[in-house]
PDB file of C-alpha atoms in Angstrom:
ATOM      1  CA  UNK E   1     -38.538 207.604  78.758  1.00 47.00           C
ATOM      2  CA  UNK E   2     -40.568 209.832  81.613  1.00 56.00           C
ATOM      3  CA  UNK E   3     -43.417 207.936  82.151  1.00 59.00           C
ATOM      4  CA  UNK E   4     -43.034 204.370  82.239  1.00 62.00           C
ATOM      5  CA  UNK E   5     -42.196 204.014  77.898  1.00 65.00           C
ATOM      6  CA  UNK E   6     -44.014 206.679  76.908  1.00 68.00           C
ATOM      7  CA  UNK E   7     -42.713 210.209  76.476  1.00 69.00           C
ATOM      8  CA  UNK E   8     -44.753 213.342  77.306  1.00 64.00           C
ATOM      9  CA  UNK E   9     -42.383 215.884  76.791  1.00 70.00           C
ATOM     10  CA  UNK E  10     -43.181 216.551  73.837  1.00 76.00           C
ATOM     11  CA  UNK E  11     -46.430 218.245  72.177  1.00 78.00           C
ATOM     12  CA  UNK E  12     -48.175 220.506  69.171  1.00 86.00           C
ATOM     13  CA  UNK E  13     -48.556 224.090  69.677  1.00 85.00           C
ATOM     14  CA  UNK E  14     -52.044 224.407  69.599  1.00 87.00           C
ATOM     15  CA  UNK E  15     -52.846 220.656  69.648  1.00 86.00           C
ATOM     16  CA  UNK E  16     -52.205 217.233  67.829  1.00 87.00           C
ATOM     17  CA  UNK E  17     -55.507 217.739  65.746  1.00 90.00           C
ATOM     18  CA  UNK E  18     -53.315 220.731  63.861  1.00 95.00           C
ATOM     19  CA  UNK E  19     -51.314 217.723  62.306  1.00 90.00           C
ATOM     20  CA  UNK E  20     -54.222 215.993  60.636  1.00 90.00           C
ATOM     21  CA  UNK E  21     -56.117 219.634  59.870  1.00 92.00           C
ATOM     22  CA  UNK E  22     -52.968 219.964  57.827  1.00 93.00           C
ATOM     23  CA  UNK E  23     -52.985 217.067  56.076  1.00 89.00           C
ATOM     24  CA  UNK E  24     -57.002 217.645  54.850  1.00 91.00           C
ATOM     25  CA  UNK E  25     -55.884 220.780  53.645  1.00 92.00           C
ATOM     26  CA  UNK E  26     -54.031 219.389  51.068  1.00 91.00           C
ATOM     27  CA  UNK E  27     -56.583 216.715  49.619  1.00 89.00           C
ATOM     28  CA  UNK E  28     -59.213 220.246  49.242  1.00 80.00           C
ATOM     29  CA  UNK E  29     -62.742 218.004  48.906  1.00 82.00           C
ATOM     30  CA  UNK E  30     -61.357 214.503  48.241  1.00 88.00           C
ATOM     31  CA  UNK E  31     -62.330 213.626  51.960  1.00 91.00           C
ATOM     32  CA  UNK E  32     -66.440 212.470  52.564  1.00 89.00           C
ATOM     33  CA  UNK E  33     -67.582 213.304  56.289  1.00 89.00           C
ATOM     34  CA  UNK E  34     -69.955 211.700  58.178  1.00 91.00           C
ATOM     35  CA  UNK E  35     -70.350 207.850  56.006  1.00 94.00           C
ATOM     36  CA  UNK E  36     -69.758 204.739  58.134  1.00 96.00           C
ATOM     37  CA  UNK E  37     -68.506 201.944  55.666  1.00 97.00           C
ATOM     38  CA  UNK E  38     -71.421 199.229  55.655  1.00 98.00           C
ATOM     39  CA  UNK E  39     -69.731 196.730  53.501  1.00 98.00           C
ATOM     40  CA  UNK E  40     -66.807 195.575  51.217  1.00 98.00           C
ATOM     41  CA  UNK E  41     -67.068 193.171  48.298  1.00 97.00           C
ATOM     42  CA  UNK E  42     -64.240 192.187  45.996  1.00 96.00           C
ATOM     43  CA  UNK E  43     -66.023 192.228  42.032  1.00 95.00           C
ATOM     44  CA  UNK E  44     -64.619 191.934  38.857  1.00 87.00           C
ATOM     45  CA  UNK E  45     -61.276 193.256  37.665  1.00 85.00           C
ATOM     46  CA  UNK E  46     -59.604 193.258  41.210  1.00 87.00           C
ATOM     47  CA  UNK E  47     -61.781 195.991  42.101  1.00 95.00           C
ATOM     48  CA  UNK E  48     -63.826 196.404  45.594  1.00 98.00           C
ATOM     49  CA  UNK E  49     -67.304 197.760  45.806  1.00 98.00           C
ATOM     50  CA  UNK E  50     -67.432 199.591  48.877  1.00 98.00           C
ATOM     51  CA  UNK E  51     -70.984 201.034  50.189  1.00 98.00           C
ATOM     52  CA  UNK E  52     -71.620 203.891  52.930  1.00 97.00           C
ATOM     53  CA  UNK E  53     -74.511 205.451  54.554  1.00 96.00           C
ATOM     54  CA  UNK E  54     -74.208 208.554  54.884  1.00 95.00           C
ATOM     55  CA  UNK E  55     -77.797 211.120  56.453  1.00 93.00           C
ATOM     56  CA  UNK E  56     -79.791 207.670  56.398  1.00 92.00           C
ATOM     57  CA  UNK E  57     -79.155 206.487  53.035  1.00 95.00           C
ATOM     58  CA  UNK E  58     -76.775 204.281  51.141  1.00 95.00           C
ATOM     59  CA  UNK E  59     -73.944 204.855  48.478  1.00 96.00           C
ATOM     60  CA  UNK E  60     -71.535 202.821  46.529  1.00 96.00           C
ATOM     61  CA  UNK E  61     -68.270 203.538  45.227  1.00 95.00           C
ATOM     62  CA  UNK E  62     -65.282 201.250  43.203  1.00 96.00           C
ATOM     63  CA  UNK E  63     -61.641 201.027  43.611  1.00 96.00           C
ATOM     64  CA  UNK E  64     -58.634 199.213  43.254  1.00 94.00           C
ATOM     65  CA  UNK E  65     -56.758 200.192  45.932  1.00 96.00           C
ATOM     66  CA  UNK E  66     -58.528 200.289  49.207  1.00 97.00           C
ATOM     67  CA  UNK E  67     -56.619 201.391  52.940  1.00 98.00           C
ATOM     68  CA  UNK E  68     -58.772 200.143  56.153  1.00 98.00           C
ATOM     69  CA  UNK E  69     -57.929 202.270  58.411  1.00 97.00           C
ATOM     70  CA  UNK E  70     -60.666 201.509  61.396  1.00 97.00           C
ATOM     71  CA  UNK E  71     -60.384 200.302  64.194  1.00 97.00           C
ATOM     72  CA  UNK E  72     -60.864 196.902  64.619  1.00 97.00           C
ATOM     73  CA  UNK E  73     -64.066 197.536  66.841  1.00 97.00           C
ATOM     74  CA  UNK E  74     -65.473 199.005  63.867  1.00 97.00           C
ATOM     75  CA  UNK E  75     -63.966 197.076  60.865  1.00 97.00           C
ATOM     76  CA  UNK E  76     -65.714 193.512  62.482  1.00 96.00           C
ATOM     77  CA  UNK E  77     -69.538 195.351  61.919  1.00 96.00           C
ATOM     78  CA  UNK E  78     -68.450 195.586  58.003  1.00 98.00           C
ATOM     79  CA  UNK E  79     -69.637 193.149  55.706  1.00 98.00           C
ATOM     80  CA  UNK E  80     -66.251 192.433  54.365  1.00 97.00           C
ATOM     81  CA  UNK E  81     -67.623 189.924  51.379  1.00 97.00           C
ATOM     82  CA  UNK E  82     -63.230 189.090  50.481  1.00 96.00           C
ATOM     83  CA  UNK E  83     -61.376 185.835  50.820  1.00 96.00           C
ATOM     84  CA  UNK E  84     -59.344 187.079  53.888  1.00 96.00           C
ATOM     85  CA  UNK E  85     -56.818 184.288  55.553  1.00 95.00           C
ATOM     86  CA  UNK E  86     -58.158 182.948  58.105  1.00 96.00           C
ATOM     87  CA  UNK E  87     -56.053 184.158  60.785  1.00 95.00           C
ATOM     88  CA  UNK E  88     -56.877 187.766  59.636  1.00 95.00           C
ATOM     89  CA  UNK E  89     -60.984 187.252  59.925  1.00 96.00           C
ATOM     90  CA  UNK E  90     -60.031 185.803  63.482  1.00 96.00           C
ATOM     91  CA  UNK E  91     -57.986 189.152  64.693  1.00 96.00           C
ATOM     92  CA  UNK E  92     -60.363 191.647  63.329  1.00 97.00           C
ATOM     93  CA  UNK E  93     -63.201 189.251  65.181  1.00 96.00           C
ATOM     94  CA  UNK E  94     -61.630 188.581  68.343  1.00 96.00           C
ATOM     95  CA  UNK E  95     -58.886 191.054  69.410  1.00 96.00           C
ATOM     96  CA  UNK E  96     -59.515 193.033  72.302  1.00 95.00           C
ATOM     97  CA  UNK E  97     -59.935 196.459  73.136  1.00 96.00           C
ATOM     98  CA  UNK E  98     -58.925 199.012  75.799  1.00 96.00           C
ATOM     99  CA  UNK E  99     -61.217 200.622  77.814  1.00 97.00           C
ATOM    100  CA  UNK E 100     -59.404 204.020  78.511  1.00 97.00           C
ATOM    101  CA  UNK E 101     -60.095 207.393  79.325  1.00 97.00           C
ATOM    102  CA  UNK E 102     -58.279 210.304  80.008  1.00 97.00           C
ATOM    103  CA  UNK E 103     -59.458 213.895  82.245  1.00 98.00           C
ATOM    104  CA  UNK E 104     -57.232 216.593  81.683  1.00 97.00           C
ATOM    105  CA  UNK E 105     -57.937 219.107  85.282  1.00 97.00           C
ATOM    106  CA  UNK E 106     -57.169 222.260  85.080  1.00 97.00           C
ATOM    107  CA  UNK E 107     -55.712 224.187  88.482  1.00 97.00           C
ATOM    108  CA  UNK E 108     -55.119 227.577  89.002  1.00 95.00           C
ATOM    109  CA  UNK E 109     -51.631 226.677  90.535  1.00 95.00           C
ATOM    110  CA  UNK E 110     -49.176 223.943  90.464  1.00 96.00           C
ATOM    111  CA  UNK E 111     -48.998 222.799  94.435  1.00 96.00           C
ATOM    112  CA  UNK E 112     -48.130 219.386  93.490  1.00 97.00           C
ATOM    113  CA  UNK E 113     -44.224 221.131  92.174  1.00 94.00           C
ATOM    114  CA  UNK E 114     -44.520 224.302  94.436  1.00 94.00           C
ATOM    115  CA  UNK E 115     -45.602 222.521  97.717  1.00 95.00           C
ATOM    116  CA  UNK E 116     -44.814 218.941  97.065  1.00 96.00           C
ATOM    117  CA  UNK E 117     -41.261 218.828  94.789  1.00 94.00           C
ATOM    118  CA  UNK E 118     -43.012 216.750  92.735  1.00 94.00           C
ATOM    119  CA  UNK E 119     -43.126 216.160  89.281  1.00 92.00           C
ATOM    120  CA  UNK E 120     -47.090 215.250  88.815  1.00 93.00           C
ATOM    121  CA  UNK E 121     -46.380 211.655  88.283  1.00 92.00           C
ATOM    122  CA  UNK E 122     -48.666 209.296  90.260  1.00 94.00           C
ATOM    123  CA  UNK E 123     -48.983 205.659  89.977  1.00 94.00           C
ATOM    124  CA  UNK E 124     -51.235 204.563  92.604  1.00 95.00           C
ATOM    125  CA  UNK E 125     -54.000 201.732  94.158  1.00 95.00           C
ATOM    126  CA  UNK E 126     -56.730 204.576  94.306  1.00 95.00           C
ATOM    127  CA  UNK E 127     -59.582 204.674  92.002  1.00 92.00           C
ATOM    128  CA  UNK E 128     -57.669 207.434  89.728  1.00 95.00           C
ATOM    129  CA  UNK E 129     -54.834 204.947  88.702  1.00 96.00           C
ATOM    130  CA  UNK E 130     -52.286 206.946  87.341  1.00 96.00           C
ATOM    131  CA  UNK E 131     -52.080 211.019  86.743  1.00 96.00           C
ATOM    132  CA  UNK E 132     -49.247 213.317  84.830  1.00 93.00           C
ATOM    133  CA  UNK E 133     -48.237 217.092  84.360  1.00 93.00           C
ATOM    134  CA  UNK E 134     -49.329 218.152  81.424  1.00 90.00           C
ATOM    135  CA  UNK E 135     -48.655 221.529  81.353  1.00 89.00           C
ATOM    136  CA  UNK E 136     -44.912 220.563  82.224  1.00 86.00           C
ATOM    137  CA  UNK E 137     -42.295 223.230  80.470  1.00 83.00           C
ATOM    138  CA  UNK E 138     -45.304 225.615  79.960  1.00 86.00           C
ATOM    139  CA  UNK E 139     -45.113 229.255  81.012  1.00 89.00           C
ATOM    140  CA  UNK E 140     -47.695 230.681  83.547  1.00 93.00           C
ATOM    141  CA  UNK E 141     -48.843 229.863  86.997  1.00 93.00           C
ATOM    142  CA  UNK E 142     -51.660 227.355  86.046  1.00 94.00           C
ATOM    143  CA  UNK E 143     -51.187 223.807  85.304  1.00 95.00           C
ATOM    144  CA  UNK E 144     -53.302 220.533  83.915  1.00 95.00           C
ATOM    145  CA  UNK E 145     -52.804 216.834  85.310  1.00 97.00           C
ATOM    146  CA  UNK E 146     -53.941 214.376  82.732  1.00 96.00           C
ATOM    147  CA  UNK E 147     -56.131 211.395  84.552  1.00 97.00           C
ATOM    148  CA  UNK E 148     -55.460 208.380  82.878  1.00 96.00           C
ATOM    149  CA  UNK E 149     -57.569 205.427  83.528  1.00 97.00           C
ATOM    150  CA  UNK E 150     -58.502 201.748  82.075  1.00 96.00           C
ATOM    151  CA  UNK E 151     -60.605 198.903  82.890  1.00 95.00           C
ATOM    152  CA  UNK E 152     -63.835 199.192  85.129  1.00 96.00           C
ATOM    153  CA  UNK E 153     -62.597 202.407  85.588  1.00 96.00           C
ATOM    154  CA  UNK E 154     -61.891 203.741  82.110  1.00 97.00           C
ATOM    155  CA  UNK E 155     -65.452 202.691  81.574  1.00 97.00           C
ATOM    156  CA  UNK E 156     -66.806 204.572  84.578  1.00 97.00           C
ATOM    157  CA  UNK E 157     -65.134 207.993  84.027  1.00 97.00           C
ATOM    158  CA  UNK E 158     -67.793 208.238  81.479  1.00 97.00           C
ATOM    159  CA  UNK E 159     -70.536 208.722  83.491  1.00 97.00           C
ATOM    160  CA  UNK E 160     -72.366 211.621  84.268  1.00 96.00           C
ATOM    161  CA  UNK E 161     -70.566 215.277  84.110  1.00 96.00           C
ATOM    162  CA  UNK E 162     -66.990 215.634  83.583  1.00 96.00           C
ATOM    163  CA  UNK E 163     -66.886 217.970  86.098  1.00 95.00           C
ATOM    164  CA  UNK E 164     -68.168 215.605  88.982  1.00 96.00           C
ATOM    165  CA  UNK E 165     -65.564 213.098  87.709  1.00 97.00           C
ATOM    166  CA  UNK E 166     -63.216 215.481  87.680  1.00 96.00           C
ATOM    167  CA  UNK E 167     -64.255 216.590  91.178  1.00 95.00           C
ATOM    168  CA  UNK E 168     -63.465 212.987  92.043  1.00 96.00           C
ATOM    169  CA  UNK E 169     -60.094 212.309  91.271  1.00 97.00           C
ATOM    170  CA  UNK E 170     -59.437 215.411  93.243  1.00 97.00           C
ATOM    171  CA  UNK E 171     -61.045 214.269  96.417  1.00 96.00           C
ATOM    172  CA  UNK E 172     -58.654 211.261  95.796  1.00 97.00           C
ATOM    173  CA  UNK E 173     -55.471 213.600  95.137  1.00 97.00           C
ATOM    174  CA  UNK E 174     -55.709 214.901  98.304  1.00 97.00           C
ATOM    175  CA  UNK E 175     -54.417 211.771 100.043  1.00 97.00           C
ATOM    176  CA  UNK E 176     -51.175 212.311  97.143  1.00 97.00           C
ATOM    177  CA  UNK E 177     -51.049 215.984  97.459  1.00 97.00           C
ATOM    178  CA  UNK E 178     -52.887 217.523 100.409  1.00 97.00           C
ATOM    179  CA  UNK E 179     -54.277 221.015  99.346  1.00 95.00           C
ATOM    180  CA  UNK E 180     -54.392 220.420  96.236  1.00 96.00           C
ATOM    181  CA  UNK E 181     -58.500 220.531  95.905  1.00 96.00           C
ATOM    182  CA  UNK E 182     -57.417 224.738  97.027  1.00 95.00           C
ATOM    183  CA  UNK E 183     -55.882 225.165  93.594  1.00 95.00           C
ATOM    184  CA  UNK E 184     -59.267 224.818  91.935  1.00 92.00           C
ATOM    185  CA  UNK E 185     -61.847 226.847  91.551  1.00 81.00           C
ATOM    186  CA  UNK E 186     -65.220 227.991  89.790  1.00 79.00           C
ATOM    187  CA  UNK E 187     -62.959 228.798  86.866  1.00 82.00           C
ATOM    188  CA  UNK E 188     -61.239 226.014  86.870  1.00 87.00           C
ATOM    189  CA  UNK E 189     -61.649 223.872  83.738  1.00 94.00           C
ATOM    190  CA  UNK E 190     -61.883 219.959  82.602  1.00 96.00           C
ATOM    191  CA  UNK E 191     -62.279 217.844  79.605  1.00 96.00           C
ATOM    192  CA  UNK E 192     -63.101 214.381  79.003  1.00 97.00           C
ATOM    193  CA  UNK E 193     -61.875 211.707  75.976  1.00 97.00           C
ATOM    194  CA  UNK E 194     -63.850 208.797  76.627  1.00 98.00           C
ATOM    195  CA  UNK E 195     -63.220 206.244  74.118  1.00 96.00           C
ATOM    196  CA  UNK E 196     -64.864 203.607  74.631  1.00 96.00           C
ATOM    197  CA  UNK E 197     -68.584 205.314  74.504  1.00 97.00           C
ATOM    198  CA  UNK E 198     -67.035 207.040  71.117  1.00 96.00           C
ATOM    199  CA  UNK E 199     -69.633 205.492  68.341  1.00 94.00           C
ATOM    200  CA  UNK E 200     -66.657 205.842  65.973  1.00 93.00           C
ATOM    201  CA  UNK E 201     -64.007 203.940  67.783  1.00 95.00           C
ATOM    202  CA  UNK E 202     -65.968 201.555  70.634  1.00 96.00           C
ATOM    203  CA  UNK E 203     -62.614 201.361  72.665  1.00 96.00           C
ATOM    204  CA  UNK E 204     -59.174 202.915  73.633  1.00 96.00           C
ATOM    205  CA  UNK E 205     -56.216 200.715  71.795  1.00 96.00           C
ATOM    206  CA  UNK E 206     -55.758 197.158  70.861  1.00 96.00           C
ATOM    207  CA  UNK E 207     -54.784 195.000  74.338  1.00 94.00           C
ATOM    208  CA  UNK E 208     -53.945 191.804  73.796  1.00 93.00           C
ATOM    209  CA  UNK E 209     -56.024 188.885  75.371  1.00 91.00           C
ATOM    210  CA  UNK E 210     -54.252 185.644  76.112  1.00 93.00           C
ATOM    211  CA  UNK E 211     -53.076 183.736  73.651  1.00 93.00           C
ATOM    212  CA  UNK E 212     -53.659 186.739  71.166  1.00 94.00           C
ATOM    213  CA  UNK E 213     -49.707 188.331  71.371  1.00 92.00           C
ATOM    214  CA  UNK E 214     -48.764 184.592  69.636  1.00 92.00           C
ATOM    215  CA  UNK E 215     -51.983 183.523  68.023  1.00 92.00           C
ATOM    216  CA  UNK E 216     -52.515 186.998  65.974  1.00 93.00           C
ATOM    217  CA  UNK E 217     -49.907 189.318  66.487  1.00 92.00           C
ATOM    218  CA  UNK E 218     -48.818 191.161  63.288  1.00 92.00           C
ATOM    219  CA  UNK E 219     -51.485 189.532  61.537  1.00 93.00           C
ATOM    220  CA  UNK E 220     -53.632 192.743  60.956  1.00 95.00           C
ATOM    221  CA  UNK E 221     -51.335 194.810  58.358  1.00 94.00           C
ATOM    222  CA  UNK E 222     -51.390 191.766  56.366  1.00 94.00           C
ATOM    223  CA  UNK E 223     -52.120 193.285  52.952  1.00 94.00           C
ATOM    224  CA  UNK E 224     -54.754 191.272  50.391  1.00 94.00           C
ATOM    225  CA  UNK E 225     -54.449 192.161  47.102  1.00 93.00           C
ATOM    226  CA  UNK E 226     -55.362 195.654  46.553  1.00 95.00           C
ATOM    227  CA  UNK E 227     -56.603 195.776  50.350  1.00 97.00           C
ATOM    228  CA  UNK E 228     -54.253 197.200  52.826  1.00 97.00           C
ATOM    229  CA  UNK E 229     -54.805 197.708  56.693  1.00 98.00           C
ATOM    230  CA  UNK E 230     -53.820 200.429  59.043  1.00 98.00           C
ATOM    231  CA  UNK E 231     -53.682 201.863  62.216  1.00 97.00           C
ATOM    232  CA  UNK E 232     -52.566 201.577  65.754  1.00 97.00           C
ATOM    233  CA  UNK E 233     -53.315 198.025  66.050  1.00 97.00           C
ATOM    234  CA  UNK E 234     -51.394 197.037  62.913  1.00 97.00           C
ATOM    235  CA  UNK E 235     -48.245 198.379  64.512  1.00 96.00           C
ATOM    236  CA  UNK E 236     -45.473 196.357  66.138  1.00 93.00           C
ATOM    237  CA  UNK E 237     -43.127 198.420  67.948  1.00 88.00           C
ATOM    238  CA  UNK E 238     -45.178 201.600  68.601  1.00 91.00           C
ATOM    239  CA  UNK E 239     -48.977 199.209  69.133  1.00 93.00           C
ATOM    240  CA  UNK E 240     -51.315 201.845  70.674  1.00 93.00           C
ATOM    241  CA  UNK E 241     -49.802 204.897  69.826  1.00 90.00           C
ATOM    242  CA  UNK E 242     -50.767 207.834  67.266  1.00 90.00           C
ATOM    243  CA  UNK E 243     -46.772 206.901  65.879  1.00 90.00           C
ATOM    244  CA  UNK E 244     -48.117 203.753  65.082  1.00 94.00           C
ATOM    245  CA  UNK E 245     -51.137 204.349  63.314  1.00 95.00           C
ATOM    246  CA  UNK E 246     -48.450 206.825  61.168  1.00 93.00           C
ATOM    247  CA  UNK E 247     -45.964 204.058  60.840  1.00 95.00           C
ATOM    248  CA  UNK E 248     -48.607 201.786  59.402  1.00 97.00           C
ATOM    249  CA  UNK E 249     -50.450 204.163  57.088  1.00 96.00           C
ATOM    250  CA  UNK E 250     -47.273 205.119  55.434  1.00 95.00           C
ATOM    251  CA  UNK E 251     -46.709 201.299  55.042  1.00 95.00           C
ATOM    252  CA  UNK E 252     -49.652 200.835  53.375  1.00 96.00           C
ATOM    253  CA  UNK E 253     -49.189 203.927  51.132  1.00 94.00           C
ATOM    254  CA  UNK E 254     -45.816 202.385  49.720  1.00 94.00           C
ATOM    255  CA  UNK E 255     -47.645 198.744  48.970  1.00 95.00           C
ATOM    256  CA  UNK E 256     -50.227 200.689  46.936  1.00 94.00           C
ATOM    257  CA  UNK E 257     -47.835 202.814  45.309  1.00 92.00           C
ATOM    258  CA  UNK E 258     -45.967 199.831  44.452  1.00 91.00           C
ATOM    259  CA  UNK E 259     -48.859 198.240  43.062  1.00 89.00           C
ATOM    260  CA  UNK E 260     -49.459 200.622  41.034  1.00 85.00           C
ATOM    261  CA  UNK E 261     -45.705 200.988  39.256  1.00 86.00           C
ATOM    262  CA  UNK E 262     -46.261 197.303  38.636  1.00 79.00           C
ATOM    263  CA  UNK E 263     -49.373 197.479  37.185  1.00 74.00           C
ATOM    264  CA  UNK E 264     -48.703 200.604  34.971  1.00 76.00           C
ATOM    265  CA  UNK E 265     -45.572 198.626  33.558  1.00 71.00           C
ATOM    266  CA  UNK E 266     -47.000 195.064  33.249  1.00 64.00           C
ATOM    267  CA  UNK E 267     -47.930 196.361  29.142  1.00 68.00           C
ATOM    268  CA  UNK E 268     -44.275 196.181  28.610  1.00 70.00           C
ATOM    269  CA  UNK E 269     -43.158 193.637  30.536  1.00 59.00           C
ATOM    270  CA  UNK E 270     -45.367 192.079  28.087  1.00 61.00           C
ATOM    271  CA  UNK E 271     -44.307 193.709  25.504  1.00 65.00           C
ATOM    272  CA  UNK E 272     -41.060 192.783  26.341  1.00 62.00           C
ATOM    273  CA  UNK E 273     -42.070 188.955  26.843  1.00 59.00           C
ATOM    274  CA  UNK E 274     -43.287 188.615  23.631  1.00 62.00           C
ATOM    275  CA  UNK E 275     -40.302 190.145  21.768  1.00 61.00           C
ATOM    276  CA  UNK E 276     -38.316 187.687  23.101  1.00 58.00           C
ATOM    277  CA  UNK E 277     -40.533 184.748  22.833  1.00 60.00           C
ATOM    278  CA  UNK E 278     -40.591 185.555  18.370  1.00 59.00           C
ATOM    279  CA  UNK E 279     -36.823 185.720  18.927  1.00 53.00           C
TER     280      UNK E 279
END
């Protein structure tokens, strides 16, 4: 691994956002923008009633087969009227969340590999926390450093401008990598994921409290009928990482695939039952 056991080799030409644009393409109109679930009710039949708002008012819509994919800072402001395990109510109640944030600096110049023999890798006790290279393998002169910070400080980075925060974590580069502030400029770019002020998500990644890696661990992709979880925080070997909200959804795909074979050949399993019950 480079940094610590996470890899950042590795990266989309023209973004990680290309990989889900891709796979929208394919489901043309199927996907509704802009609804926030407001509740889920389990009805008749094994179906769900799920409602949304959507511009101020609600709708309603039934299925069999229903994938939660929110986070859990969402999912626990859904009425979810279903006869969850108890275990299950407690994890999407109580686990915690990160409170990350990444800048992404741009310089004009790399001094921290031209002047320094450095690779951009800082773990430090300044306010920053921890910065990487991520314009590492990349042609050109310019280069990015990635800011990566959590706790008081993930929630502070999203205040005011991200320029002035930006402007910060320079100031405190200096004492890493004197002259570095010289390889920025008026052109000099920044931009800002702040998670945790995100209305959609409320927080970074799932982070374990105490008690919570024994108490609820893996407790979250626990399917219920035709209700299936996913995402990051359902994952158990890659827990807080886009490969893990992947790993999950494709579990959940299978279950309700699966479902489904059985249910479309439960008529002859019957079928077949009662032949040999006249026999």
């Amino acid at each position: 691994a480079v940094l610590g056991d996470s890899d950042e080799r590795f990266h989309v030409r023209g973004g990680n956002d290309l990989i889900v644009q891709a796979l929208a393409e394919r489901l043309d109109d199927a996907i509704e923008l802009d609804s926030a679930l407001e509740s889920i009710h389990q009805v008749a039949d094994d179906r769900f009633r799920l409602s949304f708002q959507r511009d101020g008012a609600s709708y309603q819509t039934y299925a069999r087969q229903v994938i939660l994919a929110l986070p859990l800072t969402i999912l626990r402001d859904v009425d979810i009227r279903v006869p969850l395990p108890e275990v299950q109510r407690r994890v999407i109640q109580e686990l915690a969340y990160g409170t990350n944030a990444k800048l992404m600096i741009g310089f004009a110049s790399r001094p921290w590999r031209e002047v320094h023999a450095s690779s951009g890798a800082v773990y430090t006790d300044l306010a920053f926390q921890c910065a990487w290279e991520t314009s590492r393998l990349q042609d050109g002169a310019s280069g990015v450093l990635t800011n990566f910070t959590g706790g008081r400080q993930g929630l502070a980075v999203g205040e005011g401008q991200a320029r002035e925060q930006a402007d910060q974590v320079v100031q405190a580069l200096e004492q890493v990598y004197p002259g570095i502030a010289a390889a920025r400029n008026e052109g000099s770019t920044q931009a800002r994921m702040h998670w945790p002020s995100n209305p959609w998500v409320k927080g970074s990644y799932a982070c374990y409290g105490p008690g919570q890696w024994t108490g609820l661990r893996g407790a979250a992709a626990e399917s219920f009928g035709g209700l299936h979880f996913a995402g990051e925080h359902c994952a158990l070997d890659n827990q807080g990482y886009m490969e893990g909200g992947c790993e999950t959804g494709e579990a959940a795909a299978r279950a309700v695939l699966e479902q489904r074979r059985l249910q479309a050949a439960l008529p002859q399993i019957a079928t077949r039952w009662a032949s040999l019950a006249s026999l």
